[in-house]
Structure formats: structure tokens, C-alpha cells
CSV table of C-alpha atoms in Angstrom, one decimal:
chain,number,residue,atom,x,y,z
W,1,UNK,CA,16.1,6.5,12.7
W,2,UNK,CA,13.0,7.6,13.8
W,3,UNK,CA,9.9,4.8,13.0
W,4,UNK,CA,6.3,5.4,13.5
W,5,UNK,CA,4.5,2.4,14.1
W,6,UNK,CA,0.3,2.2,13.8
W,7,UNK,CA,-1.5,-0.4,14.1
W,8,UNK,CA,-5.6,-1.4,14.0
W,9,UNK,CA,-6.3,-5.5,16.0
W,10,UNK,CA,-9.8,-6.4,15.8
W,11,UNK,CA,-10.9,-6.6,19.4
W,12,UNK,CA,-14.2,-8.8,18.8
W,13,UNK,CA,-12.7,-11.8,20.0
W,14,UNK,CA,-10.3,-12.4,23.3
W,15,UNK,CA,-8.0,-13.8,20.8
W,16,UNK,CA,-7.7,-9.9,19.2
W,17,UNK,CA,-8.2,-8.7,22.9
W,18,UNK,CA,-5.1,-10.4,23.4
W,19,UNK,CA,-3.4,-9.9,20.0
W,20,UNK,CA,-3.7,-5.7,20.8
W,21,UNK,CA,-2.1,-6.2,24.4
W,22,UNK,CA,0.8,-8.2,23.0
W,23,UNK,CA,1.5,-5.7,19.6
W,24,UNK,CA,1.2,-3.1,22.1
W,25,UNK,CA,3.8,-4.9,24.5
W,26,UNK,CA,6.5,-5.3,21.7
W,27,UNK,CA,6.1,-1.6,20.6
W,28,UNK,CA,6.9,-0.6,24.5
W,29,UNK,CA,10.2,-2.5,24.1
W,30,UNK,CA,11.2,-0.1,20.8
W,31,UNK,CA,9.5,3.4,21.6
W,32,UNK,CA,7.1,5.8,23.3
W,33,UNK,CA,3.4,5.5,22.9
W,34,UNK,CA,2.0,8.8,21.7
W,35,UNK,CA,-1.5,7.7,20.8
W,36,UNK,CA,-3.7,4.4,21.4
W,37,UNK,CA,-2.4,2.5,18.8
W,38,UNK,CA,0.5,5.0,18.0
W,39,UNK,CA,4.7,4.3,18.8
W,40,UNK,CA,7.1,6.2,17.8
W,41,UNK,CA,10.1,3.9,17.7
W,42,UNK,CA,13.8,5.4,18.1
W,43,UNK,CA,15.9,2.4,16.4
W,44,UNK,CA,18.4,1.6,13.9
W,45,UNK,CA,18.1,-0.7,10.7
W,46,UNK,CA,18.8,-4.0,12.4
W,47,UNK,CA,16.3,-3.3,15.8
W,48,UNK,CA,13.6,-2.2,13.1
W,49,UNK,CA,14.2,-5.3,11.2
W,50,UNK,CA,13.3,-7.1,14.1
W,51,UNK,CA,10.6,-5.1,15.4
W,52,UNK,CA,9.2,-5.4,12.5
W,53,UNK,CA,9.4,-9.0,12.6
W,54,UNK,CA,7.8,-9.4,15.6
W,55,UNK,CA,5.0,-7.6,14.9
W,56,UNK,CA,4.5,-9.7,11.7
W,57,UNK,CA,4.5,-12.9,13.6
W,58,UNK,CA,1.7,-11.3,16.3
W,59,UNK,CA,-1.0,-9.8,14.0
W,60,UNK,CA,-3.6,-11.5,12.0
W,61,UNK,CA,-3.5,-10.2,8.3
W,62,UNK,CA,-7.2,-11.4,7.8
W,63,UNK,CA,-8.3,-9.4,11.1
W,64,UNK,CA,-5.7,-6.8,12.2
W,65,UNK,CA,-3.5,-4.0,10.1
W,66,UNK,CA,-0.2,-2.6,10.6
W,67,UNK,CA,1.9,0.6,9.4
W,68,UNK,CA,5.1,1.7,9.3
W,69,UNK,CA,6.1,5.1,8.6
W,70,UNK,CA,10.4,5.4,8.4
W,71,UNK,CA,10.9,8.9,9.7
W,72,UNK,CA,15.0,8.7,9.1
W,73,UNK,CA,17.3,10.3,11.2
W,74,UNK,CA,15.9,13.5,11.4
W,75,UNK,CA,12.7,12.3,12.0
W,76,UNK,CA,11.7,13.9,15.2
W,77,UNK,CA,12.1,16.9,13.8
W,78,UNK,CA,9.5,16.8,11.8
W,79,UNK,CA,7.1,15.6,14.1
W,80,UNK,CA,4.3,18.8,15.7
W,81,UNK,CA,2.6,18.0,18.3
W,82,UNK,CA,-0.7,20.0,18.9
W,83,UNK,CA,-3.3,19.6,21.8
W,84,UNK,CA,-3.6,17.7,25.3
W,85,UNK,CA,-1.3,14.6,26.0
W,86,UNK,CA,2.3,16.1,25.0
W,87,UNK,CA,4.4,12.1,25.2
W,88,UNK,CA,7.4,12.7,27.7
W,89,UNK,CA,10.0,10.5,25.8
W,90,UNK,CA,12.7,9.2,28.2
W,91,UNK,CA,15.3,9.1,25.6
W,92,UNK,CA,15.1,12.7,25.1
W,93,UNK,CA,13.5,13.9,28.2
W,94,UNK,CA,15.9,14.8,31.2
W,95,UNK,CA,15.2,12.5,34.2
W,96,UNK,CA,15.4,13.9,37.4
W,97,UNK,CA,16.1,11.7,40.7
């Protein structure tokens, strides 16, 4: 299932300086950046259980905020894309060597 992940870590500190690089990290290991603070995360129930997880245990609810938009299966299909910076998403995407 398709899983958009968005997130807002208050940067006033190094503490949230280092909160953002670490929620940003964990999305890498699930999905494709497509914006600053936006993933979209290609996973199934048990991976997003534990992405999910994660990202709980990093961010400070006081400080930071965190979304999570299920997309389901047929998730990607609904997704238009308008402007500069059209994501290249290695899953999808054919590699060339």
C-alpha cells in the first residue's frame, strides 16, 4: 500500500535539528522523498506498522507533528504531479547500467 508520510520538527534547537535529520533518515529506509518533509512510502501492513513506530519513538509531540495518509493499493494512481521536481522512484523507475 501506498503511505504518504508528512511531517513538521521544530528546528529551533539542535536537538529538533537533529530530530528532522533522523525522521527524515527513517523515511529514506520506507520510500521516495517528493517534497521537504514529504515520503511517499511503498510498504505493506506490517513494514508501516513499524515505520510508524519509529517515527513515534523519534518526534517530540510537544514540538514536532506527524501525518499519515494510507493511500491503499492503488494509491499511486491517484497521485498528479504538477510542476518542477518530478520524484524518479526507483521502485517504479527503470534503472539503466
Amino acid at each position: 500500500m501506498l503511505v504518504l508520510v508528512t511531517y513538521d520538527v521544530s528546528v529551533t534547537t539542535a536537538e529538533g535539528r537533529r530530530r528532522l535529520r533522523n525522521i527524515a533518515k527513517i523515511c529514506l529506509d520506507y520510500g521516495v522523498r517528493v517534497q521537504n518533509s514529504v515520503f511517499e512510502c511503498e510498504v505493506d501492513p506490517a513494514q508501516f506498522t513499524f515505520l510508524k513506530n519509529r517515527l513515534l519513538e523519534t518526534y517530540e509531540s510537544d514540538e514536532d507533528s506527524l501525518r499519515f495518509y494510507s493511500l491503499g493499493k492503488r494509491g499511486r494512481q491517484r497521485v498528479e504531479h504538477f510542476g518542477a521536481k518530478q520524484v524518479e522512484d526507483p521502485l517504479r523507475d527503470a534503472l539503466i547500467l
